[in-house]
Amino acid sequence: MSHYLCRFAALQACLTSSAGLAWGTRDFSKTSALHLKKVESTSNSRRANSFLARKAARKIVSDPIAKINAVDFGSTVQVTLVNAETGASVPITLQMAYSLQQHTRGLMYRTNPLTESEGMIFVYPQEGHRVFWMKNTEIPMEATWWNAKGELVEKPTAMEPLTLDYHWSTSHNVQFGIELAPGFLENKGLDAPGQTKIEDMKPVLDEIQLRGGLTASNQYF
């Protein structure tokens, strides 16, 4: 028997003895434990990385600034709302929703409430029956409807955040929809249909022309 075979035989004898079996079992258990620990560590690392990735993705999706900046609304317009009977008036700055993308986004994901000096005007290609809803919209507001002359055609409608109700105009001659802070028109004495109007429509009409005019917006609706 060669030297190497003798060593192999001795090792085999050792392993088949009770002491050898105990040693082999301990060694195997230790090796297995180390392997399992390594696998568990790798698994935990992967889970942690996956969790961090999902967390980062959720942060991006839930970030209102990222969401609102995803759509460019272009230049704002400054107008004055006036009650022709009482003389009550108030200046206001409006973002303009002209394209389909802008109409679809509207004020979704915004978290800071509208002030009494701002709102959003939705431009339609012709007068008609119009609708708003509050999907993904986190702030309360009111829907107001205006004809082609810039006249308020009906009382404002309150809209609650994150609801899926359709808020239709009762009128069928709506050229513009304006979303404002809740109770704004009533608080300013400007909620009377037929009396309240946009004092000067020129800033609105000029901006519409810069974007392609009412006729061009037909492609969106």
Tab-separated table of C-alpha atoms in Angstrom:
chain	number	residue	atom	x	y	z
A	1	MET	CA	0.000	0.000	0.000
A	2	SER	CA	1.485	3.336	-0.956
A	3	HIS	CA	1.964	6.215	1.461
A	4	TYR	CA	-1.061	8.068	0.043
A	5	LEU	CA	-3.281	4.995	0.262
A	6	CYS	CA	-2.218	4.519	3.891
A	7	ARG	CA	-3.195	8.072	4.701
A	8	PHE	CA	-6.522	7.581	2.906
A	9	ALA	CA	-7.182	4.372	4.864
A	10	ALA	CA	-6.356	6.084	8.147
A	11	LEU	CA	-8.651	8.960	7.308
A	12	GLN	CA	-11.419	6.549	6.335
A	13	ALA	CA	-11.015	4.684	9.604
A	14	CYS	CA	-11.163	7.898	11.535
A	15	LEU	CA	-14.372	8.965	9.828
A	16	THR	CA	-16.016	5.603	10.473
A	17	SER	CA	-15.191	5.743	14.187
A	18	SER	CA	-17.557	7.473	16.610
A	19	ALA	CA	-15.057	10.282	17.133
A	20	GLY	CA	-14.528	10.595	13.411
A	21	LEU	CA	-18.262	10.678	12.767
A	22	ALA	CA	-18.666	13.378	15.388
A	23	TRP	CA	-15.884	15.418	13.813
A	24	GLY	CA	-17.342	14.943	10.335
A	25	THR	CA	-20.800	15.931	11.519
A	26	ARG	CA	-19.526	19.028	13.263
A	27	ASP	CA	-17.494	20.014	10.226
A	28	PHE	CA	-20.424	19.458	7.871
A	29	SER	CA	-22.771	21.371	10.161
A	30	LYS	CA	-20.307	24.224	10.412
A	31	THR	CA	-19.844	24.321	6.647
A	32	SER	CA	-23.596	24.140	6.051
A	33	ALA	CA	-24.239	26.876	8.585
A	34	LEU	CA	-21.680	29.130	6.932
A	35	HIS	CA	-23.204	28.412	3.533
A	36	LEU	CA	-26.737	29.095	4.765
A	37	LYS	CA	-25.552	32.275	6.462
A	38	LYS	CA	-23.971	33.409	3.211
A	39	VAL	CA	-27.141	32.586	1.245
A	40	GLU	CA	-29.281	34.357	3.844
A	41	SER	CA	-26.974	37.377	3.761
A	42	THR	CA	-27.150	37.487	-0.040
A	43	SER	CA	-30.932	37.102	0.072
A	44	ASN	CA	-31.252	39.856	2.677
A	45	SER	CA	-28.986	42.089	0.613
A	46	ARG	CA	-31.098	41.492	-2.477
A	47	ARG	CA	-34.303	42.161	-0.522
A	48	ALA	CA	-32.792	45.357	0.884
A	49	ASN	CA	-31.727	46.520	-2.563
A	50	SER	CA	-35.152	45.667	-3.950
A	51	PHE	CA	-36.838	47.548	-1.089
A	52	LEU	CA	-34.640	50.604	-1.629
A	53	ALA	CA	-35.348	50.526	-5.357
A	54	ARG	CA	-39.097	50.324	-4.736
A	55	LYS	CA	-38.862	53.073	-2.136
A	56	ALA	CA	-36.971	55.323	-4.553
A	57	ALA	CA	-39.509	54.612	-7.282
A	58	ARG	CA	-42.392	55.403	-4.910
A	59	LYS	CA	-40.705	58.673	-3.924
A	60	ILE	CA	-40.404	59.715	-7.545
A	61	VAL	CA	-44.011	58.760	-8.287
A	62	SER	CA	-45.405	60.396	-5.142
A	63	ASP	CA	-43.345	63.563	-5.407
A	64	PRO	CA	-45.900	66.290	-6.271
A	65	ILE	CA	-43.232	68.617	-7.605
A	66	ALA	CA	-41.952	65.982	-10.038
A	67	LYS	CA	-45.485	65.266	-11.137
A	68	ILE	CA	-46.592	68.851	-11.665
A	69	ASN	CA	-43.335	69.684	-13.482
A	70	ALA	CA	-43.901	66.761	-15.847
A	71	VAL	CA	-46.284	68.955	-17.874
A	72	ASP	CA	-45.342	72.427	-19.078
A	73	PHE	CA	-48.336	74.772	-18.968
A	74	GLY	CA	-46.505	77.659	-20.596
A	75	SER	CA	-47.079	81.300	-19.729
A	76	THR	CA	-49.720	82.406	-17.245
A	77	VAL	CA	-52.279	85.102	-18.021
A	78	GLN	CA	-53.386	87.942	-15.764
A	79	VAL	CA	-57.035	88.957	-15.902
A	80	THR	CA	-59.539	90.844	-13.766
A	81	LEU	CA	-62.900	89.379	-12.801
A	82	VAL	CA	-65.614	91.988	-12.338
A	83	ASN	CA	-69.292	92.150	-11.395
A	84	ALA	CA	-70.812	94.587	-13.873
A	85	GLU	CA	-73.716	95.397	-11.501
A	86	THR	CA	-71.894	95.952	-8.209
A	87	GLY	CA	-68.459	96.929	-9.465
A	88	ALA	CA	-66.772	94.247	-7.346
A	89	SER	CA	-63.539	93.146	-8.981
A	90	VAL	CA	-60.406	91.135	-8.304
A	91	PRO	CA	-57.228	90.481	-10.323
A	92	ILE	CA	-56.209	86.869	-10.784
A	93	THR	CA	-53.380	84.910	-12.411
A	94	LEU	CA	-54.365	81.854	-14.432
A	95	GLN	CA	-52.369	78.920	-15.716
A	96	MET	CA	-53.684	77.903	-19.130
A	97	ALA	CA	-54.589	74.333	-20.096
A	98	TYR	CA	-54.721	74.301	-23.894
A	99	SER	CA	-53.453	70.930	-25.167
A	100	LEU	CA	-54.876	67.489	-24.384
A	101	GLN	CA	-51.871	66.732	-22.176
A	102	GLN	CA	-52.452	69.938	-20.216
A	103	HIS	CA	-56.201	69.264	-19.923
A	104	THR	CA	-55.540	65.721	-18.720
A	105	ARG	CA	-53.068	66.825	-16.037
A	106	GLY	CA	-54.834	69.979	-14.851
A	107	LEU	CA	-54.108	70.506	-11.159
A	108	MET	CA	-53.512	66.821	-10.393
A	109	TYR	CA	-50.961	66.039	-7.666
A	110	ARG	CA	-50.749	69.610	-6.419
A	111	THR	CA	-50.728	69.668	-2.603
A	112	ASN	CA	-50.675	73.373	-1.752
A	113	PRO	CA	-54.205	74.874	-1.934
A	114	LEU	CA	-55.069	77.509	-4.507
A	115	THR	CA	-54.846	81.048	-3.191
A	116	GLU	CA	-57.445	83.706	-3.968
A	117	SER	CA	-55.171	85.157	-6.632
A	118	GLU	CA	-54.692	82.099	-8.833
A	119	GLY	CA	-56.484	79.412	-10.796
A	120	MET	CA	-56.394	77.415	-14.028
A	121	ILE	CA	-58.309	78.183	-17.213
A	122	PHE	CA	-59.212	75.336	-19.578
A	123	VAL	CA	-59.622	76.389	-23.211
A	124	TYR	CA	-62.078	74.525	-25.478
A	125	PRO	CA	-62.234	74.789	-29.302
A	126	GLN	CA	-65.885	75.886	-29.261
A	127	GLU	CA	-68.731	76.442	-26.841
A	128	GLY	CA	-70.279	73.244	-25.521
A	129	HIS	CA	-71.248	71.055	-22.562
A	130	ARG	CA	-68.119	70.582	-20.420
A	131	VAL	CA	-66.974	68.497	-17.461
A	132	PHE	CA	-64.340	68.362	-14.715
A	133	TRP	CA	-63.378	65.581	-12.312
A	134	MET	CA	-61.020	65.293	-9.345
A	135	LYS	CA	-59.048	62.115	-9.989
A	136	ASN	CA	-55.559	62.422	-8.409
A	137	THR	CA	-56.428	65.985	-7.383
A	138	GLU	CA	-55.502	66.500	-3.747
A	139	ILE	CA	-56.896	69.981	-3.093
A	140	PRO	CA	-60.515	71.217	-2.996
A	141	MET	CA	-61.634	73.721	-5.603
A	142	GLU	CA	-64.658	74.992	-7.474
A	143	ALA	CA	-65.611	74.598	-11.107
A	144	THR	CA	-66.698	77.757	-12.902
A	145	TRP	CA	-67.970	77.937	-16.475
A	146	TRP	CA	-67.650	80.878	-18.894
A	147	ASN	CA	-68.853	81.607	-22.440
A	148	ALA	CA	-66.816	82.890	-25.393
A	149	LYS	CA	-67.335	86.499	-24.217
A	150	GLY	CA	-65.808	85.684	-20.859
A	151	GLU	CA	-69.134	85.823	-18.987
A	152	LEU	CA	-69.950	83.519	-16.066
A	153	VAL	CA	-72.844	81.333	-17.244
A	154	GLU	CA	-73.777	79.463	-14.035
A	155	LYS	CA	-73.125	79.255	-10.304
A	156	PRO	CA	-69.820	77.679	-9.207
A	157	THR	CA	-69.758	73.972	-8.318
A	158	ALA	CA	-67.761	72.703	-5.316
A	159	MET	CA	-65.435	69.763	-6.032
A	160	GLU	CA	-63.959	67.539	-3.316
A	161	PRO	CA	-60.404	66.126	-3.534
A	162	LEU	CA	-59.684	62.646	-4.878
A	163	THR	CA	-63.254	61.908	-5.956
A	164	LEU	CA	-64.315	60.358	-9.251
A	165	ASP	CA	-67.627	62.184	-9.704
A	166	TYR	CA	-68.176	64.016	-12.983
A	167	HIS	CA	-68.935	67.712	-12.532
A	168	TRP	CA	-70.792	68.667	-15.698
A	169	SER	CA	-71.753	72.188	-16.601
A	170	THR	CA	-75.515	72.681	-16.769
A	171	SER	CA	-74.938	75.062	-19.662
A	172	HIS	CA	-74.097	74.064	-23.225
A	173	ASN	CA	-72.343	77.292	-24.187
A	174	VAL	CA	-69.116	76.853	-22.204
A	175	GLN	CA	-65.963	78.073	-23.949
A	176	PHE	CA	-63.765	78.217	-20.855
A	177	GLY	CA	-63.673	76.319	-17.580
A	178	ILE	CA	-61.825	77.926	-14.690
A	179	GLU	CA	-60.827	76.064	-11.535
A	180	LEU	CA	-60.605	78.364	-8.521
A	181	ALA	CA	-60.177	78.177	-4.749
A	182	PRO	CA	-63.375	76.902	-3.090
A	183	GLY	CA	-65.854	79.689	-2.320
A	184	PHE	CA	-63.681	82.261	-4.082
A	185	LEU	CA	-66.306	83.830	-6.355
A	186	GLU	CA	-68.964	83.979	-3.634
A	187	ASN	CA	-66.531	85.493	-1.133
A	188	LYS	CA	-65.666	88.237	-3.622
A	189	GLY	CA	-69.260	88.911	-4.684
A	190	LEU	CA	-68.526	87.529	-8.146
A	191	ASP	CA	-70.719	84.422	-8.291
A	192	ALA	CA	-73.707	85.940	-10.132
A	193	PRO	CA	-74.163	84.462	-13.651
A	194	GLY	CA	-74.803	87.116	-16.276
A	195	GLN	CA	-73.194	89.802	-14.107
A	196	THR	CA	-69.684	88.468	-13.534
A	197	LYS	CA	-67.237	88.463	-16.425
A	198	ILE	CA	-63.585	88.607	-17.358
A	199	GLU	CA	-63.133	92.347	-17.761
A	200	ASP	CA	-60.626	92.163	-20.605
A	201	MET	CA	-60.334	88.966	-22.638
A	202	LYS	CA	-57.330	90.181	-24.631
A	203	PRO	CA	-54.608	88.495	-22.490
A	204	VAL	CA	-56.462	85.173	-22.771
A	205	LEU	CA	-57.104	85.459	-26.509
A	206	ASP	CA	-53.536	86.593	-27.213
A	207	GLU	CA	-52.101	83.565	-25.395
A	208	ILE	CA	-54.485	81.253	-27.259
A	209	GLN	CA	-53.277	82.689	-30.566
A	210	LEU	CA	-49.656	82.170	-29.555
A	211	ARG	CA	-50.448	78.498	-28.950
A	212	GLY	CA	-52.154	78.018	-32.299
A	213	GLY	CA	-55.645	79.461	-31.880
A	214	LEU	CA	-58.971	77.858	-31.045
A	215	THR	CA	-59.198	76.060	-34.401
A	216	ALA	CA	-55.873	74.281	-33.835
A	217	SER	CA	-57.057	73.057	-30.431
A	218	ASN	CA	-59.757	71.001	-32.215
A	219	GLN	CA	-57.152	68.269	-32.629
A	220	TYR	CA	-57.269	67.717	-28.880
A	221	PHE	CA	-61.010	67.206	-28.396
